[in-house]
mmCIF file of C-alpha atoms and ligand atoms in Angstrom:
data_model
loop_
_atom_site.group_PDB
_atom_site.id
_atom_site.type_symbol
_atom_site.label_atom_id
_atom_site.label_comp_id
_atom_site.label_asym_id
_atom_site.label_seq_id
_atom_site.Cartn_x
_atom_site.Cartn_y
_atom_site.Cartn_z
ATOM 1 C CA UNK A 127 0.000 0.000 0.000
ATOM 2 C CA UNK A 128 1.414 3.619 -0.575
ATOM 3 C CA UNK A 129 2.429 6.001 1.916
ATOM 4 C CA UNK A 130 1.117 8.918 0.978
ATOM 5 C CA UNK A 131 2.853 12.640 1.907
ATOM 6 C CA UNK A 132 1.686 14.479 4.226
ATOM 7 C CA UNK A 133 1.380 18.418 4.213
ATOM 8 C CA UNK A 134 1.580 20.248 7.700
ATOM 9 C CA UNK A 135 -1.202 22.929 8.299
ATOM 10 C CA UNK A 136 -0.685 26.297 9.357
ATOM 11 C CA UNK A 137 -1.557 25.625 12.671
ATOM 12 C CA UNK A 138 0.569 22.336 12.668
ATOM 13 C CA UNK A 139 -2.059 19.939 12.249
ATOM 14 C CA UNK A 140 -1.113 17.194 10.104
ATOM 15 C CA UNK A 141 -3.168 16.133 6.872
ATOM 16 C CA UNK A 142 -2.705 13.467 4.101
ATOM 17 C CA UNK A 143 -1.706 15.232 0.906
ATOM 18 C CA UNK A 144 -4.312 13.381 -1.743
ATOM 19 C CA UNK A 145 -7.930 12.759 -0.007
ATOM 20 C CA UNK A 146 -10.265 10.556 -1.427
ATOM 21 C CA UNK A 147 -13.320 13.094 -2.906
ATOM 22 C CA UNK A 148 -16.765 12.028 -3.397
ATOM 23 C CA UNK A 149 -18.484 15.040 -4.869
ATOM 24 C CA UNK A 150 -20.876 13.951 -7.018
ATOM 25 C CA UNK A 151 -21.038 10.747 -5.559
ATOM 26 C CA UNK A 152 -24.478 9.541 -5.410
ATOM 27 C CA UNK A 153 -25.517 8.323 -1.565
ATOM 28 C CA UNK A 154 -25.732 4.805 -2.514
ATOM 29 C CA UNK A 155 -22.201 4.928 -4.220
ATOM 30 C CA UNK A 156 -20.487 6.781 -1.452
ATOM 31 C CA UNK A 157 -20.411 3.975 1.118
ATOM 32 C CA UNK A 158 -18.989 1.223 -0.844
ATOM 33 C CA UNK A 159 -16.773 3.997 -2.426
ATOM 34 C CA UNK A 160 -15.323 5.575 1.005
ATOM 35 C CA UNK A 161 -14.573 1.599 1.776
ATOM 36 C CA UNK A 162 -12.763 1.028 -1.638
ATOM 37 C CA UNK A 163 -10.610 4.319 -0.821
ATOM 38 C CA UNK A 164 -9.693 2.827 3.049
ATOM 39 C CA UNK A 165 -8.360 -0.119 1.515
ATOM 40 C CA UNK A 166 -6.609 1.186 -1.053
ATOM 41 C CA UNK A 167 -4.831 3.836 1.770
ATOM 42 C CA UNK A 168 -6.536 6.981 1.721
ATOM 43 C CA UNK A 169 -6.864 8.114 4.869
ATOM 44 C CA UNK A 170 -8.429 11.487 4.186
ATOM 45 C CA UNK A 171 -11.489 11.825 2.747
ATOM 46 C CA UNK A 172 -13.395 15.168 1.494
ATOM 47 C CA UNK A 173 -17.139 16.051 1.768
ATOM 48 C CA UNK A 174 -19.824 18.434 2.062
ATOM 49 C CA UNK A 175 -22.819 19.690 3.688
ATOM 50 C CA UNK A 176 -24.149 20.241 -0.195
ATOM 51 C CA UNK A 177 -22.953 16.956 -1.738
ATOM 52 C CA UNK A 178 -25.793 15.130 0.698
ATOM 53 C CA UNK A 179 -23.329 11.419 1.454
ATOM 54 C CA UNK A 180 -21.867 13.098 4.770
ATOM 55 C CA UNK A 181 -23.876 10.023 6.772
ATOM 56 C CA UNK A 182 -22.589 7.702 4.197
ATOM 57 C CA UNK A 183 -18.791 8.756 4.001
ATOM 58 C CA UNK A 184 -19.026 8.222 8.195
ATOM 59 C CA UNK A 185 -20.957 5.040 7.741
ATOM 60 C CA UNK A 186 -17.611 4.023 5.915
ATOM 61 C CA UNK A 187 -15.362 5.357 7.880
ATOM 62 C CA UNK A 188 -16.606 4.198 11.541
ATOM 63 C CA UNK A 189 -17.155 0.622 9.620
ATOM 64 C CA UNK A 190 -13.732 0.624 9.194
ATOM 65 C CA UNK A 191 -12.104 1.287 12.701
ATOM 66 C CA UNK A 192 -9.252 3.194 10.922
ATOM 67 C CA UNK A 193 -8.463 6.703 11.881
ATOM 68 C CA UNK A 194 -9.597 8.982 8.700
ATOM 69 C CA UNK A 195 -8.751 12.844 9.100
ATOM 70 C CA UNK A 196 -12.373 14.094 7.406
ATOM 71 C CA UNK A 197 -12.962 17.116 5.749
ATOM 72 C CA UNK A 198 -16.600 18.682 4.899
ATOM 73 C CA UNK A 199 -18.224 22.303 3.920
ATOM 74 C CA UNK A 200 -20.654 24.564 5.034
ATOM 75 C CA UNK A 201 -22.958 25.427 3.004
ATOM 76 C CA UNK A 202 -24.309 28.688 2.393
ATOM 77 C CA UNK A 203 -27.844 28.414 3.081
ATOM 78 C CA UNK A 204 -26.147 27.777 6.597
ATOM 79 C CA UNK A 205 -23.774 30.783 6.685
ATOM 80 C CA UNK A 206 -24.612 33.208 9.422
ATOM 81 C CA UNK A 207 -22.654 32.575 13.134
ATOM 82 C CA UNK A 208 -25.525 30.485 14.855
ATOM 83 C CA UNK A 209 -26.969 29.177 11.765
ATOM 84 C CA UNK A 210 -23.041 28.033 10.427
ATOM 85 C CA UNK A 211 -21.987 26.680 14.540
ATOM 86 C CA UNK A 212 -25.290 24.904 13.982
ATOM 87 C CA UNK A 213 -24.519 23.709 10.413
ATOM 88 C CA UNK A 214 -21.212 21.991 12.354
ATOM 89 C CA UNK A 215 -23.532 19.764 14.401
ATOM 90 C CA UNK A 216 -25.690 18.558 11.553
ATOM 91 C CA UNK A 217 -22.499 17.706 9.880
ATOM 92 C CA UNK A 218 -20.552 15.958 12.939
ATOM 93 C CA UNK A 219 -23.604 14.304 13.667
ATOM 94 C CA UNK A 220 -24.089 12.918 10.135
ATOM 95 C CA UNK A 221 -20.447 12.407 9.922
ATOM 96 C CA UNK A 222 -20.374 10.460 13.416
ATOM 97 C CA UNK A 223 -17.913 12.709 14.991
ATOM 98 C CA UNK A 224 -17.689 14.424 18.018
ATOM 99 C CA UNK A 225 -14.935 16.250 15.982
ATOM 100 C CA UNK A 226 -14.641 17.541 12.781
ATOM 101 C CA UNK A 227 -10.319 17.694 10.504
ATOM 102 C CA UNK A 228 -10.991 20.150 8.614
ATOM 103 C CA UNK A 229 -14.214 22.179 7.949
ATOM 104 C CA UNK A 230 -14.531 25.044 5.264
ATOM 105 C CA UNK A 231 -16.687 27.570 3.864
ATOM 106 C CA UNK A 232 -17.603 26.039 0.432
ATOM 107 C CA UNK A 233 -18.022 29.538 -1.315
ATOM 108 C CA UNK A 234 -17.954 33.190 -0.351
ATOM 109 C CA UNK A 235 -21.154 35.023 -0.699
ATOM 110 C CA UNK A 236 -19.762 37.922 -2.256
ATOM 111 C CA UNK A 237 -23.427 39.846 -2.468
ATOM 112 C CA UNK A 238 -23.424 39.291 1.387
ATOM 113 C CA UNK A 239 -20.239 38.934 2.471
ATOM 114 C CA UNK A 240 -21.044 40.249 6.216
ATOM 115 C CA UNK A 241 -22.840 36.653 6.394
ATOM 116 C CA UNK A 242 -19.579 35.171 4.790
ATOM 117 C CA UNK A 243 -17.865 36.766 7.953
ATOM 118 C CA UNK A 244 -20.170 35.970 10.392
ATOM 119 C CA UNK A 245 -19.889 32.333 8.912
ATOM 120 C CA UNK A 246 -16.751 32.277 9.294
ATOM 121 C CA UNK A 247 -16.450 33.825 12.775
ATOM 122 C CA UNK A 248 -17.992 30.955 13.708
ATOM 123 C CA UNK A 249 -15.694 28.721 12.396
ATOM 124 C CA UNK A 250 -12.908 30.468 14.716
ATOM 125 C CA UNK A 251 -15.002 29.950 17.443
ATOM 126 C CA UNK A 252 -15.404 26.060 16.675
ATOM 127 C CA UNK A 253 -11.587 26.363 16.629
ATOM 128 C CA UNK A 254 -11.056 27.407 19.565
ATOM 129 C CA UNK A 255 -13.907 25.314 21.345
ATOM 130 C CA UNK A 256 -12.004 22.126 19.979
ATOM 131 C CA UNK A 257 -14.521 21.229 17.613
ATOM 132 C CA UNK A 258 -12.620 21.043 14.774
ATOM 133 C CA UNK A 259 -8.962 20.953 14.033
ATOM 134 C CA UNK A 260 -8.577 23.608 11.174
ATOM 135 C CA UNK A 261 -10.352 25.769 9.622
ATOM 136 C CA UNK A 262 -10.452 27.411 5.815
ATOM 137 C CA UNK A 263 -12.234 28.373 3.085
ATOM 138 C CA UNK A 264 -13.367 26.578 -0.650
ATOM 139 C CA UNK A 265 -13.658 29.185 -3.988
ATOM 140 C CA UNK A 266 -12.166 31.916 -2.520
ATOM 141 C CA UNK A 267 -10.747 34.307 -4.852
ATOM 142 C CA UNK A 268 -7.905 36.811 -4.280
ATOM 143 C CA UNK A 269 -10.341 39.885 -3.390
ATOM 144 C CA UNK A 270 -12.865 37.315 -1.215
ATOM 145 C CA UNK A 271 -9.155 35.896 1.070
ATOM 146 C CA UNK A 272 -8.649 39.671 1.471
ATOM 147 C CA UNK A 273 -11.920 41.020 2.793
ATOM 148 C CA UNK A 274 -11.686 37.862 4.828
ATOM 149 C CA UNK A 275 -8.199 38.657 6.414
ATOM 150 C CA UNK A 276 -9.235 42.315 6.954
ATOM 151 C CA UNK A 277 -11.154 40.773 10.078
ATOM 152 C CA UNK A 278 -10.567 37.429 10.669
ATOM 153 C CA UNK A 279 -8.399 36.415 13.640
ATOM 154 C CA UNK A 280 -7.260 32.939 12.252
ATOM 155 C CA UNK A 281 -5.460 32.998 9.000
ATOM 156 C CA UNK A 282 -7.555 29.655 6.988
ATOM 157 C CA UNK A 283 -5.524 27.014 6.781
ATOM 158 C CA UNK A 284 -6.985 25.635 3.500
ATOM 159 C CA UNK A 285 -8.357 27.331 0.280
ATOM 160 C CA UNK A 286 -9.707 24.197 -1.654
ATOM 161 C CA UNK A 287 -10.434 25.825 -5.270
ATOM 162 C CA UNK A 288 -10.640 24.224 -9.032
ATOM 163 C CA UNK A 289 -6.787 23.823 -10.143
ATOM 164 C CA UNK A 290 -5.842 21.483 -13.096
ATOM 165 C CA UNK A 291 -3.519 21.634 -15.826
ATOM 166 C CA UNK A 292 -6.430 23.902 -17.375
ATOM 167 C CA UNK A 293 -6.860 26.184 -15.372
ATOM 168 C CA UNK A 294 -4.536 26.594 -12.699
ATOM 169 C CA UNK A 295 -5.655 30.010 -10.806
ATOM 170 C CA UNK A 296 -1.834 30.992 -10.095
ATOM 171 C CA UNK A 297 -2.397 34.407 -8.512
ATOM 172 C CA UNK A 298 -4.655 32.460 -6.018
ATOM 173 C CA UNK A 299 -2.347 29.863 -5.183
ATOM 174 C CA UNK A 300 0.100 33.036 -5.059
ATOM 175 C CA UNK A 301 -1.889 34.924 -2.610
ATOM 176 C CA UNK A 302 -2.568 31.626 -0.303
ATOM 177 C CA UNK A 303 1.555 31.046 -0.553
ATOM 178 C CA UNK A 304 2.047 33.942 0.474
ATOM 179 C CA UNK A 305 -0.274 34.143 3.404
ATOM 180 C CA UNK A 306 0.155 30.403 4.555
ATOM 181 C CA UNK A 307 -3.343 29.343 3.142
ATOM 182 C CA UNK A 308 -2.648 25.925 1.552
ATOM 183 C CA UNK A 309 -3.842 25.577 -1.985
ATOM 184 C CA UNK A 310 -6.292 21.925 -2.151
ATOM 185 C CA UNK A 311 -7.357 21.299 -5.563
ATOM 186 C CA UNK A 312 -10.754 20.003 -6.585
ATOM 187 C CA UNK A 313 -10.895 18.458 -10.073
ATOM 188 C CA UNK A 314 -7.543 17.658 -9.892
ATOM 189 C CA UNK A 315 -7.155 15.637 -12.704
ATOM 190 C CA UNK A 316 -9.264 17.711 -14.831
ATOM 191 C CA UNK A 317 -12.472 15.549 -14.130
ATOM 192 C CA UNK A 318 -14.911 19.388 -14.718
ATOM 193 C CA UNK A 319 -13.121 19.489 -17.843
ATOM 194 C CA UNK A 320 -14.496 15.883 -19.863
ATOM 195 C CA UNK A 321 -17.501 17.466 -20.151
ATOM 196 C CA UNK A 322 -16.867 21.470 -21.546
ATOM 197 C CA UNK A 323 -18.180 22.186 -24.820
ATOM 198 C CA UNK A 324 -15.642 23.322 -26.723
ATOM 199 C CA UNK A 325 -13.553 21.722 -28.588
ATOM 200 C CA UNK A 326 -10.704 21.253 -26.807
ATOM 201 C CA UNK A 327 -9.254 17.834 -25.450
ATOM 202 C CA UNK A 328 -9.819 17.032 -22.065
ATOM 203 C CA UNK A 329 -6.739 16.827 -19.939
ATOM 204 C CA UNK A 330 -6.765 12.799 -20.132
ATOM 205 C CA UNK A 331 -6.283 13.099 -23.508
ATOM 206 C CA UNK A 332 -3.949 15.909 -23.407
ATOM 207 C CA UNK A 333 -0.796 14.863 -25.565
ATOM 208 C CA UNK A 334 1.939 16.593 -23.544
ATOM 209 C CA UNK A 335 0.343 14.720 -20.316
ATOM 210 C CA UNK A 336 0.197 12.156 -22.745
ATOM 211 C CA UNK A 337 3.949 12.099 -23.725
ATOM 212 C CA UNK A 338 5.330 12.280 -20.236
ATOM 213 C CA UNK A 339 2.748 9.390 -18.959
ATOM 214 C CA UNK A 340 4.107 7.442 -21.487
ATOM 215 C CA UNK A 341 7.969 8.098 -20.111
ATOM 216 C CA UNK A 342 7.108 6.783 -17.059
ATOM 217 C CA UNK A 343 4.826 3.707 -18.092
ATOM 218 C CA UNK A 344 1.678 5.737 -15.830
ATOM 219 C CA UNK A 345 -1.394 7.138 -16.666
ATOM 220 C CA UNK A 346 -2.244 10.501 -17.180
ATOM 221 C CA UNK A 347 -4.642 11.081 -14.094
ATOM 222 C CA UNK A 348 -1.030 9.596 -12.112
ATOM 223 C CA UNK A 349 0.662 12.472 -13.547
ATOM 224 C CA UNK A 350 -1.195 15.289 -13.089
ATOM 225 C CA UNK A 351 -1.645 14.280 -9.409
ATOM 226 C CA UNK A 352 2.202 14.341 -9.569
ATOM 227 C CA UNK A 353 2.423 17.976 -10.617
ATOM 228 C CA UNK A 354 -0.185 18.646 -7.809
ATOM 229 C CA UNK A 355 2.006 16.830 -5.082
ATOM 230 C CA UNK A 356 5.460 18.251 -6.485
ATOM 231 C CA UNK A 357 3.892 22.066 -6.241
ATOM 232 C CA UNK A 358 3.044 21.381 -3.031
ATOM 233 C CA UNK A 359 -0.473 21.236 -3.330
ATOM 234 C CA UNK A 360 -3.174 18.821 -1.657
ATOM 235 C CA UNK A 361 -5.511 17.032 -4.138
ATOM 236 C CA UNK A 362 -9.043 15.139 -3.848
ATOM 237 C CA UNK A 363 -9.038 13.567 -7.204
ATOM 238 C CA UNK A 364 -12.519 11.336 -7.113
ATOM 239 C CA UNK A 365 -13.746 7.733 -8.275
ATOM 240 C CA UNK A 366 -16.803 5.547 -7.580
ATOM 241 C CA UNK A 367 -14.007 2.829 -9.909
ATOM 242 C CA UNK A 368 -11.657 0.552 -7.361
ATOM 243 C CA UNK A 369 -9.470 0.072 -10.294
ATOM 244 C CA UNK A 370 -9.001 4.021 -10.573
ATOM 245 C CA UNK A 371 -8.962 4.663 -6.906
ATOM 246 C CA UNK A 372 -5.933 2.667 -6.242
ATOM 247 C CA UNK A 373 -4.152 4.459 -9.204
ATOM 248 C CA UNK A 374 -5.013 7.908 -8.055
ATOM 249 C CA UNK A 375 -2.849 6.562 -5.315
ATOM 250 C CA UNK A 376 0.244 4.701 -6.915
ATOM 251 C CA UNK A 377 2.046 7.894 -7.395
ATOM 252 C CA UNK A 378 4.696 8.289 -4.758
ATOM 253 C CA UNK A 379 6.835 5.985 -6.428
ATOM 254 C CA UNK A 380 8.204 8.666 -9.334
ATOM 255 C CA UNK A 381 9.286 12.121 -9.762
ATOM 256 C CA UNK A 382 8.633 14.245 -13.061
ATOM 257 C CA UNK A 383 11.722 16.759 -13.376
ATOM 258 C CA UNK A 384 11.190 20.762 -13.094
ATOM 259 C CA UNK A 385 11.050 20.665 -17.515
ATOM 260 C CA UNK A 386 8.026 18.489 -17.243
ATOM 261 C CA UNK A 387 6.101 20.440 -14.105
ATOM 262 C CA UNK A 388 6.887 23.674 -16.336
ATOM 263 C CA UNK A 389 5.171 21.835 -19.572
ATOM 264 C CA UNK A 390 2.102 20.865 -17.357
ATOM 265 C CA UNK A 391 1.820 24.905 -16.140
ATOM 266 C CA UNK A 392 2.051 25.888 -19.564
ATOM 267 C CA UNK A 393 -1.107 24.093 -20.582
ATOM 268 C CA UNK A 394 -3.323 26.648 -18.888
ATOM 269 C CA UNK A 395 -6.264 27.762 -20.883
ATOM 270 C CA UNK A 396 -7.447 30.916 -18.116
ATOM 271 C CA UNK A 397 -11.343 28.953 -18.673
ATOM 272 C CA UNK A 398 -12.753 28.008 -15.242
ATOM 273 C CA UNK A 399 -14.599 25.156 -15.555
ATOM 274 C CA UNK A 400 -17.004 25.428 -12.638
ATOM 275 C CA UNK A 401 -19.395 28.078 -11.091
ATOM 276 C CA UNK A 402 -17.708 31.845 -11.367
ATOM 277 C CA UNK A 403 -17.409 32.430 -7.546
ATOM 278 C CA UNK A 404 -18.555 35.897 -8.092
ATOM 279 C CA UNK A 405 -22.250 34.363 -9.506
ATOM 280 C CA UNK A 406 -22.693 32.279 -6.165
ATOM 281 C CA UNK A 407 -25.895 33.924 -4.303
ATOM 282 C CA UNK A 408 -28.432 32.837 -2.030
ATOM 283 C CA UNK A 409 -30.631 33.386 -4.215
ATOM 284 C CA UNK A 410 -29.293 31.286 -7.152
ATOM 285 C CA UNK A 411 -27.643 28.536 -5.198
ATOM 286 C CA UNK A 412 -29.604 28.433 -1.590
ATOM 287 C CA UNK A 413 -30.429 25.375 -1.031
ATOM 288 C CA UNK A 414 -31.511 23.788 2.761
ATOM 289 C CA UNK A 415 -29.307 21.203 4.296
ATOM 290 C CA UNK A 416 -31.706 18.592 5.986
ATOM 291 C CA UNK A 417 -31.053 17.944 9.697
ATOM 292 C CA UNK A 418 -29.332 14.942 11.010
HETATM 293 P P1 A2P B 742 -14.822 7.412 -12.403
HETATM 294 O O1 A2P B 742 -15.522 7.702 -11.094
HETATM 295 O O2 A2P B 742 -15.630 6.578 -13.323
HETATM 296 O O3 A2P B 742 -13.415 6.888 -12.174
HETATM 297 P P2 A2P B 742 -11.796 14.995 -10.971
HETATM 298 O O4 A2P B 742 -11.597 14.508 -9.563
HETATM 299 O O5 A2P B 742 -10.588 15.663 -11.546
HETATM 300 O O6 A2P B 742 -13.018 15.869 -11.129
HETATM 301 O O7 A2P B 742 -12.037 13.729 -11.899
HETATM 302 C C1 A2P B 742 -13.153 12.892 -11.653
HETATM 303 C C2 A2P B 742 -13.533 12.213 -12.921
HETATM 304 O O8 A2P B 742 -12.407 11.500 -13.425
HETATM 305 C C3 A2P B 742 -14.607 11.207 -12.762
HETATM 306 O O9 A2P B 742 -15.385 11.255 -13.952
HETATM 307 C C4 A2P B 742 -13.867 9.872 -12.655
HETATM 308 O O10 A2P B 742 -14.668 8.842 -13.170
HETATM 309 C C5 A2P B 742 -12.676 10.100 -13.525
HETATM 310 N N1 A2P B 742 -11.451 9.465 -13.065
HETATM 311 C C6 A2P B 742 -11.007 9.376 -11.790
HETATM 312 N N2 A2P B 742 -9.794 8.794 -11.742
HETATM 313 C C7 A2P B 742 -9.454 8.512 -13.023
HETATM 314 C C8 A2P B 742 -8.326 7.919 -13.626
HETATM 315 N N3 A2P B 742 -7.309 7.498 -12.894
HETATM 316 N N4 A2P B 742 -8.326 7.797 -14.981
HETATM 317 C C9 A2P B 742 -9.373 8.220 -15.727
HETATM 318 N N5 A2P B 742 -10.472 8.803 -15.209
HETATM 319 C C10 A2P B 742 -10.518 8.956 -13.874
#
């Protein structure tokens, strides 16, 4: 089984570098899923309020006996300070934890960003109460980390935002190096990107992925997760496939050299294949998370 890196928080707490994601991952997927993932050796897994399989991913996990580190989102139909502290319950308690890894705000609210604060304030106090280990943010963009940081009182240890050879975001990564925010990528091998409309290749079919896969005798989804582990970046690459799962995995075992890493950055289009942050609103994307 492979040992898998891992990165060292801002606050010192420990995390695997790749975690086993499960957006998209219908319910009655997620369990047998989560339990593929455990015994191929993840041991970090990443949910969300929104994706509705928080009960199942702890199902999985407590079946299991192993120790996970779990990560999972508020939602922003819960943002607000009592409505977010009590978001945190409905996940723990879904989750089966007393204790939540790692829990983020899974966009800002840029129309209402005093709610984004007030959100987040209550992440700090969950902090500092013990009920969860770190704390961050998913989506933010430069402008939405610096209204943040105006006020907040604990720097996030996580921004988990879309980065793949396609679209990258460098000047967010920048702004999180800079200010100890670790970069987490969702979509990390490019998964948002199979379906765009244009007619560009996706990035499994990319041929410079494509030529340095073949170097190594590994798959493209291997290598991009390299690039994402040799920038120092976390990843959740996802699979309901057991096959896939343990390859997301096998990577620890090669090195691509700085020429390659510098071919991979160089395939950025600038085209963000999910939601614009700046269009996320109540309004448009509210949606109630049921109690536990
Ligand atoms: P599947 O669940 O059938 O394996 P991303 O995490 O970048 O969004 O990518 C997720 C998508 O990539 C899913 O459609 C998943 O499908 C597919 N996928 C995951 N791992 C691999 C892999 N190693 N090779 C090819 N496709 C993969």
């Amino acid at each position: 089984m492979p040992t898998i890196p891992h990165l060292t928080l801002n606050n010192g707490v420990e995390m695997p570098a790749l975690g086993f994601g499960v957006f998209q991952t219908p319910p009655e997927e997620t369990r047998t899923a989560v339990e593929a993932a455990l015994d191929a050796g993840y041991r970090h897994i990443d949910t969300a309020a929104a994706y509705g399989n928080e009960r199942e991913v702890g199902e999985a996990v407590a079946k299991s006996g192993l120790d996970v580190f779990l990560e999972t989102k508020i939602w922003i139909s819960d943002y607000g300070y009592d409505q977010t502290l009590h978001g945190f319950d409905k996940s723990a308690a879904k989750l089966g934890v007393e204790q939540i890894d790692l829990l983020l705000l899974h966009q800002a609210l840029p129309s209402d960003f005093a709610r984004t604060r007030e959100a987040y304030r209550a992440l700090e106090r969950l902090l500092a109460d013990g009920k969860v280990r770190a704390i961050g943010v998913s989506n933010f963009m430069v402008d939405h980390l610096t209204a943040l940081l105006d006020r907040a009182t604990v720097v996030p240890a996580v921004n988990q935002i879309e980065v793949h050879p396609y679209f990258a975001q460098r000047e967010v990564q920048d702004f999180g190096a800079e200010h100890g925010i670790l970069t987490q990528a969702w979509s990390p091998i490019g998964g948002i990107t199979f379906y765009r409309d244009s007619g560009h290749t996706s990035t499994l079919q990319d041929p410079v992925i494509g030529e340095i896969a073949r170097a190594y005798g590994r798959t493209p989804a291997q290598v991009m997760l390299r690039w994402h582990l040799q920038q120092g970046r976390s990843a959740i690459p996802k699979s309901t496939n057991p096959a896939r799962i343990a390859e997301n995995l096998a990577v620890t075992d090669f090195a691509l050299t700085a020429e390659q890493l510098a071919a991979i950055d160089a395939l950025d289009t600038g085209k963000r294949g999910g939601p614009e942050p700046d269009a996320v609103t109540l309004e448009a994307f509210g949606r109630a998370i049921p109690e536990a």
